[in-house]
Structure formats: C-alpha cells, structure tokens
C-alpha cells in the first residue's frame, strides 16, 4: 500500500507500507492491503504504521484519512 501523510506545510511520509493503525472518531482502526474505500475523521492520538524496515509512531492532533485502491492519504494538523 502507498501512504502519504501531509500537513499544510510539508510531507511527513510518502512511501510503501504494510499496515497502518489510525485514531478514528469511533476508535482506533487498522488498514491492511485491499481495504474497502473509506473516508474518516481522525481524532487526537497516534498513527502507527509499518514500512519494510520498522514501525513508525506519529502523534497527531486530528485530521482526515482517505483509503482507496491501496492508496492512503492522511491530512493532519501539525
């Protein structure tokens, strides 16, 4: 899956990942390969994602995520 994490000012991450856990408004949820399309509001919390090398953790204040066709775009407040 391809993940892009963006703030209004910069790109935080742009690359291939294996999985991601996001802090949705109804609780945390995980996205794996071939996930159904979804758009969700993100609450304050942590994004955890795994690329080929390691697990990453990113604290956020909130944002929005769109998942479609194994592409994930996360827009966050910095």
mmCIF file of N, CA and C in Angstrom:
data_model
loop_
_atom_site.group_PDB
_atom_site.id
_atom_site.type_symbol
_atom_site.label_atom_id
_atom_site.label_comp_id
_atom_site.label_asym_id
_atom_site.label_seq_id
_atom_site.Cartn_x
_atom_site.Cartn_y
_atom_site.Cartn_z
ATOM 1 N N UNK A 1 0.841 -1.171 0.000
ATOM 2 C CA UNK A 1 0.000 0.000 0.000
ATOM 3 C C UNK A 1 0.886 1.235 0.000
ATOM 4 N N UNK A 2 0.376 2.295 -0.611
ATOM 5 C CA UNK A 2 1.129 3.544 -0.640
ATOM 6 C C UNK A 2 0.503 4.526 0.341
ATOM 7 N N UNK A 3 1.331 5.097 1.222
ATOM 8 C CA UNK A 3 0.877 6.031 2.241
ATOM 9 C C UNK A 3 1.501 7.392 2.025
ATOM 10 N N UNK A 4 0.644 8.415 2.097
ATOM 11 C CA UNK A 4 1.107 9.804 2.119
ATOM 12 C C UNK A 4 0.528 10.449 3.375
ATOM 13 N N UNK A 5 1.402 11.024 4.208
ATOM 14 C CA UNK A 5 0.975 11.787 5.377
ATOM 15 C C UNK A 5 1.406 13.227 5.132
ATOM 16 N N UNK A 6 0.420 14.135 5.130
ATOM 17 C CA UNK A 6 0.666 15.531 4.783
ATOM 18 C C UNK A 6 0.160 16.472 5.860
ATOM 19 N N UNK A 7 0.887 17.568 6.080
ATOM 20 C CA UNK A 7 0.414 18.683 6.884
ATOM 21 C C UNK A 7 0.192 19.840 5.910
ATOM 22 N N UNK A 8 -0.356 20.965 6.364
ATOM 23 C CA UNK A 8 -0.493 22.102 5.453
ATOM 24 C C UNK A 8 0.846 22.605 4.913
ATOM 25 N N UNK A 9 1.941 22.309 5.629
ATOM 26 C CA UNK A 9 3.245 22.844 5.254
ATOM 27 C C UNK A 9 4.208 21.870 4.597
ATOM 28 N N UNK A 10 4.016 20.563 4.834
ATOM 29 C CA UNK A 10 5.043 19.634 4.363
ATOM 30 C C UNK A 10 4.504 18.217 4.219
ATOM 31 N N UNK A 11 5.311 17.392 3.591
ATOM 32 C CA UNK A 11 5.050 15.956 3.511
ATOM 33 C C UNK A 11 5.821 15.283 4.635
ATOM 34 N N UNK A 12 5.108 14.543 5.493
ATOM 35 C CA UNK A 12 5.729 13.864 6.631
ATOM 36 C C UNK A 12 6.237 12.484 6.215
ATOM 37 N N UNK A 13 5.470 11.791 5.357
ATOM 38 C CA UNK A 13 5.855 10.455 4.893
ATOM 39 C C UNK A 13 5.230 10.225 3.527
ATOM 40 N N UNK A 14 5.973 9.590 2.640
ATOM 41 C CA UNK A 14 5.475 9.222 1.318
ATOM 42 C C UNK A 14 6.195 7.948 0.912
ATOM 43 N N UNK A 15 5.509 6.800 1.034
ATOM 44 C CA UNK A 15 6.162 5.552 0.698
ATOM 45 C C UNK A 15 5.253 4.357 0.871
ATOM 46 N N UNK A 16 5.817 3.191 0.677
ATOM 47 C CA UNK A 16 5.078 1.931 0.775
ATOM 48 C C UNK A 16 5.062 1.443 2.218
ATOM 49 N N UNK A 17 3.910 0.927 2.635
ATOM 50 C CA UNK A 17 3.759 0.384 3.983
ATOM 51 C C UNK A 17 3.055 -0.967 3.924
ATOM 52 N N UNK A 18 3.108 -1.686 5.036
ATOM 53 C CA UNK A 18 2.431 -2.971 5.149
ATOM 54 C C UNK A 18 1.091 -2.841 5.863
ATOM 55 N N UNK A 19 1.023 -1.932 6.864
ATOM 56 C CA UNK A 19 -0.214 -1.730 7.627
ATOM 57 C C UNK A 19 -0.147 -0.384 8.333
ATOM 58 N N UNK A 20 -1.339 0.079 8.759
ATOM 59 C CA UNK A 20 -1.416 1.337 9.491
ATOM 60 C C UNK A 20 -2.570 1.262 10.487
ATOM 61 N N UNK A 21 -2.371 1.851 11.656
ATOM 62 C CA UNK A 21 -3.402 1.961 12.682
ATOM 63 C C UNK A 21 -3.657 3.454 12.880
ATOM 64 N N UNK A 22 -4.950 3.835 12.853
ATOM 65 C CA UNK A 22 -5.324 5.240 12.897
ATOM 66 C C UNK A 22 -6.325 5.508 14.030
ATOM 67 N N UNK A 23 -6.276 6.714 14.638
ATOM 68 C CA UNK A 23 -7.217 7.064 15.703
ATOM 69 C C UNK A 23 -8.497 7.691 15.136
ATOM 70 N N UNK A 24 -9.448 6.879 14.749
ATOM 71 C CA UNK A 24 -10.696 7.373 14.176
ATOM 72 C C UNK A 24 -11.617 7.961 15.226
ATOM 73 N N UNK A 25 -12.657 8.645 14.780
ATOM 74 C CA UNK A 25 -13.597 9.280 15.707
ATOM 75 C C UNK A 25 -14.400 8.255 16.507
ATOM 76 N N UNK A 26 -14.538 7.025 15.995
ATOM 77 C CA UNK A 26 -15.252 5.959 16.718
ATOM 78 C C UNK A 26 -14.285 4.962 17.361
ATOM 79 N N UNK A 27 -12.996 5.304 17.405
ATOM 80 C CA UNK A 27 -11.984 4.417 17.976
ATOM 81 C C UNK A 27 -10.897 4.106 16.966
ATOM 82 N N UNK A 28 -9.859 3.434 17.424
ATOM 83 C CA UNK A 28 -8.751 3.065 16.538
ATOM 84 C C UNK A 28 -9.195 2.042 15.514
ATOM 85 N N UNK A 29 -8.639 2.151 14.295
ATOM 86 C CA UNK A 29 -8.907 1.149 13.276
ATOM 87 C C UNK A 29 -7.653 0.903 12.454
ATOM 88 N N UNK A 30 -7.555 -0.298 11.921
ATOM 89 C CA UNK A 30 -6.395 -0.726 11.145
ATOM 90 C C UNK A 30 -6.764 -0.849 9.670
ATOM 91 N N UNK A 31 -5.815 -0.491 8.823
ATOM 92 C CA UNK A 31 -5.980 -0.641 7.377
ATOM 93 C C UNK A 31 -4.889 -1.583 6.887
ATOM 94 N N UNK A 32 -5.315 -2.630 6.198
ATOM 95 C CA UNK A 32 -4.403 -3.585 5.574
ATOM 96 C C UNK A 32 -4.600 -3.542 4.068
ATOM 97 N N UNK A 33 -3.805 -4.269 3.333
ATOM 98 C CA UNK A 33 -3.896 -4.316 1.881
ATOM 99 C C UNK A 33 -5.307 -4.695 1.432
ATOM 100 N N UNK A 34 -5.772 -4.068 0.367
ATOM 101 C CA UNK A 34 -7.085 -4.292 -0.248
ATOM 102 C C UNK A 34 -8.260 -3.912 0.658
ATOM 103 N N UNK A 35 -8.048 -2.958 1.539
ATOM 104 C CA UNK A 35 -9.113 -2.463 2.419
ATOM 105 C C UNK A 35 -10.200 -1.792 1.573
ATOM 106 N N UNK A 36 -11.425 -1.875 2.028
ATOM 107 C CA UNK A 36 -12.534 -1.195 1.358
ATOM 108 C C UNK A 36 -12.310 0.320 1.401
ATOM 109 N N UNK A 37 -12.806 1.043 0.393
ATOM 110 C CA UNK A 37 -12.674 2.502 0.415
ATOM 111 C C UNK A 37 -13.328 3.098 1.661
ATOM 112 N N UNK A 38 -12.675 4.115 2.214
ATOM 113 C CA UNK A 38 -13.190 4.757 3.426
ATOM 114 C C UNK A 38 -12.652 6.176 3.503
ATOM 115 N N UNK A 39 -13.463 7.065 4.066
ATOM 116 C CA UNK A 39 -13.033 8.406 4.456
ATOM 117 C C UNK A 39 -13.426 8.553 5.916
ATOM 118 N N UNK A 40 -12.491 9.011 6.754
ATOM 119 C CA UNK A 40 -12.769 9.102 8.187
ATOM 120 C C UNK A 40 -12.095 10.322 8.793
ATOM 121 N N UNK A 41 -12.751 10.887 9.795
ATOM 122 C CA UNK A 41 -12.153 11.947 10.599
ATOM 123 C C UNK A 41 -11.231 11.282 11.617
ATOM 124 N N UNK A 42 -10.087 11.893 11.851
ATOM 125 C CA UNK A 42 -9.138 11.383 12.834
ATOM 126 C C UNK A 42 -9.145 12.275 14.064
ATOM 127 N N UNK A 43 -9.094 11.657 15.219
ATOM 128 C CA UNK A 43 -9.045 12.364 16.497
ATOM 129 C C UNK A 43 -7.597 12.476 16.971
ATOM 130 N N UNK A 44 -7.401 13.208 18.048
ATOM 131 C CA UNK A 44 -6.081 13.296 18.665
ATOM 132 C C UNK A 44 -5.655 11.895 19.086
ATOM 133 N N UNK A 45 -4.423 11.531 18.768
ATOM 134 C CA UNK A 45 -3.919 10.207 19.114
ATOM 135 C C UNK A 45 -2.631 9.910 18.379
ATOM 136 N N UNK A 46 -2.415 8.626 18.110
ATOM 137 C CA UNK A 46 -1.174 8.194 17.453
ATOM 138 C C UNK A 46 -1.491 7.405 16.193
ATOM 139 N N UNK A 47 -0.721 7.681 15.160
ATOM 140 C CA UNK A 47 -0.738 6.860 13.952
ATOM 141 C C UNK A 47 0.445 5.909 14.065
ATOM 142 N N UNK A 48 0.195 4.619 13.886
ATOM 143 C CA UNK A 48 1.256 3.615 13.879
ATOM 144 C C UNK A 48 1.263 2.974 12.497
ATOM 145 N N UNK A 49 2.399 2.992 11.830
ATOM 146 C CA UNK A 49 2.483 2.349 10.522
ATOM 147 C C UNK A 49 3.801 1.603 10.382
ATOM 148 N N UNK A 50 3.755 0.536 9.600
ATOM 149 C CA UNK A 50 4.920 -0.331 9.407
ATOM 150 C C UNK A 50 5.332 -0.304 7.956
ATOM 151 N N UNK A 51 6.573 0.112 7.715
ATOM 152 C CA UNK A 51 7.120 0.002 6.364
ATOM 153 C C UNK A 51 7.981 -1.256 6.297
ATOM 154 N N UNK A 52 8.790 -1.398 5.292
ATOM 155 C CA UNK A 52 9.587 -2.614 5.125
ATOM 156 C C UNK A 52 10.646 -2.777 6.214
ATOM 157 N N UNK A 53 11.033 -1.672 6.860
ATOM 158 C CA UNK A 53 12.140 -1.719 7.814
ATOM 159 C C UNK A 53 11.744 -1.697 9.278
ATOM 160 N N UNK A 54 10.718 -0.906 9.627
ATOM 161 C CA UNK A 54 10.410 -0.738 11.044
ATOM 162 C C UNK A 54 9.017 -0.156 11.250
ATOM 163 N N UNK A 55 8.631 -0.091 12.520
ATOM 164 C CA UNK A 55 7.358 0.506 12.932
ATOM 165 C C UNK A 55 7.587 1.992 13.222
ATOM 166 N N UNK A 56 6.681 2.831 12.768
ATOM 167 C CA UNK A 56 6.756 4.275 13.000
ATOM 168 C C UNK A 56 5.570 4.691 13.858
ATOM 169 N N UNK A 57 5.784 5.701 14.708
ATOM 170 C CA UNK A 57 4.719 6.252 15.548
ATOM 171 C C UNK A 57 4.711 7.759 15.343
ATOM 172 N N UNK A 58 3.508 8.307 15.111
ATOM 173 C CA UNK A 58 3.365 9.735 14.879
ATOM 174 C C UNK A 58 2.190 10.251 15.695
ATOM 175 N N UNK A 59 2.444 11.172 16.621
ATOM 176 C CA UNK A 59 1.375 11.785 17.413
ATOM 177 C C UNK A 59 0.707 12.866 16.576
ATOM 178 N N UNK A 60 -0.642 12.881 16.586
ATOM 179 C CA UNK A 60 -1.378 13.883 15.814
ATOM 180 C C UNK A 60 -2.433 14.553 16.697
ATOM 181 N N UNK A 61 -2.848 15.733 16.277
ATOM 182 C CA UNK A 61 -3.909 16.467 16.959
ATOM 183 C C UNK A 61 -5.268 16.201 16.319
ATOM 184 N N UNK A 62 -5.275 15.609 15.137
ATOM 185 C CA UNK A 62 -6.503 15.319 14.411
ATOM 186 C C UNK A 62 -6.255 15.422 12.926
ATOM 187 N N UNK A 63 -7.266 15.081 12.136
ATOM 188 C CA UNK A 63 -7.116 15.160 10.697
ATOM 189 C C UNK A 63 -8.181 14.354 9.971
ATOM 190 N N UNK A 64 -7.848 13.960 8.751
ATOM 191 C CA UNK A 64 -8.752 13.216 7.878
ATOM 192 C C UNK A 64 -7.933 12.170 7.136
ATOM 193 N N UNK A 65 -8.548 11.005 6.866
ATOM 194 C CA UNK A 65 -7.883 9.972 6.076
ATOM 195 C C UNK A 65 -8.816 9.509 4.961
ATOM 196 N N UNK A 66 -8.229 9.238 3.802
ATOM 197 C CA UNK A 66 -8.959 8.611 2.701
ATOM 198 C C UNK A 66 -8.185 7.370 2.278
ATOM 199 N N UNK A 67 -8.892 6.251 2.167
ATOM 200 C CA UNK A 67 -8.310 4.990 1.709
ATOM 201 C C UNK A 67 -9.052 4.577 0.448
ATOM 202 N N UNK A 68 -8.294 4.308 -0.626
ATOM 203 C CA UNK A 68 -8.914 3.857 -1.871
ATOM 204 C C UNK A 68 -7.849 3.227 -2.756
ATOM 205 N N UNK A 69 -8.142 2.033 -3.276
ATOM 206 C CA UNK A 69 -7.247 1.348 -4.217
ATOM 207 C C UNK A 69 -5.825 1.201 -3.688
ATOM 208 N N UNK A 70 -5.699 0.783 -2.420
ATOM 209 C CA UNK A 70 -4.393 0.589 -1.770
ATOM 210 C C UNK A 70 -3.558 1.861 -1.701
ATOM 211 N N UNK A 71 -4.236 3.015 -1.731
ATOM 212 C CA UNK A 71 -3.576 4.307 -1.522
ATOM 213 C C UNK A 71 -4.234 4.959 -0.318
ATOM 214 N N UNK A 72 -3.397 5.439 0.600
ATOM 215 C CA UNK A 72 -3.886 6.061 1.829
ATOM 216 C C UNK A 72 -3.327 7.476 1.885
ATOM 217 N N UNK A 73 -4.229 8.449 2.018
ATOM 218 C CA UNK A 73 -3.819 9.847 2.159
ATOM 219 C C UNK A 73 -4.318 10.317 3.517
ATOM 220 N N UNK A 74 -3.376 10.769 4.346
ATOM 221 C CA UNK A 74 -3.693 11.267 5.686
ATOM 222 C C UNK A 74 -3.322 12.752 5.716
ATOM 223 N N UNK A 75 -4.314 13.580 6.025
ATOM 224 C CA UNK A 75 -4.092 15.024 6.181
ATOM 225 C C UNK A 75 -4.204 15.331 7.660
ATOM 226 N N UNK A 76 -3.126 15.878 8.249
ATOM 227 C CA UNK A 76 -3.107 16.112 9.692
ATOM 228 C C UNK A 76 -2.801 17.566 10.015
ATOM 229 N N UNK A 77 -3.220 17.958 11.215
ATOM 230 C CA UNK A 77 -2.843 19.257 11.762
ATOM 231 C C UNK A 77 -1.495 19.099 12.434
ATOM 232 N N UNK A 78 -0.652 20.075 12.239
ATOM 233 C CA UNK A 78 0.662 19.998 12.892
ATOM 234 C C UNK A 78 0.767 20.924 14.066
#
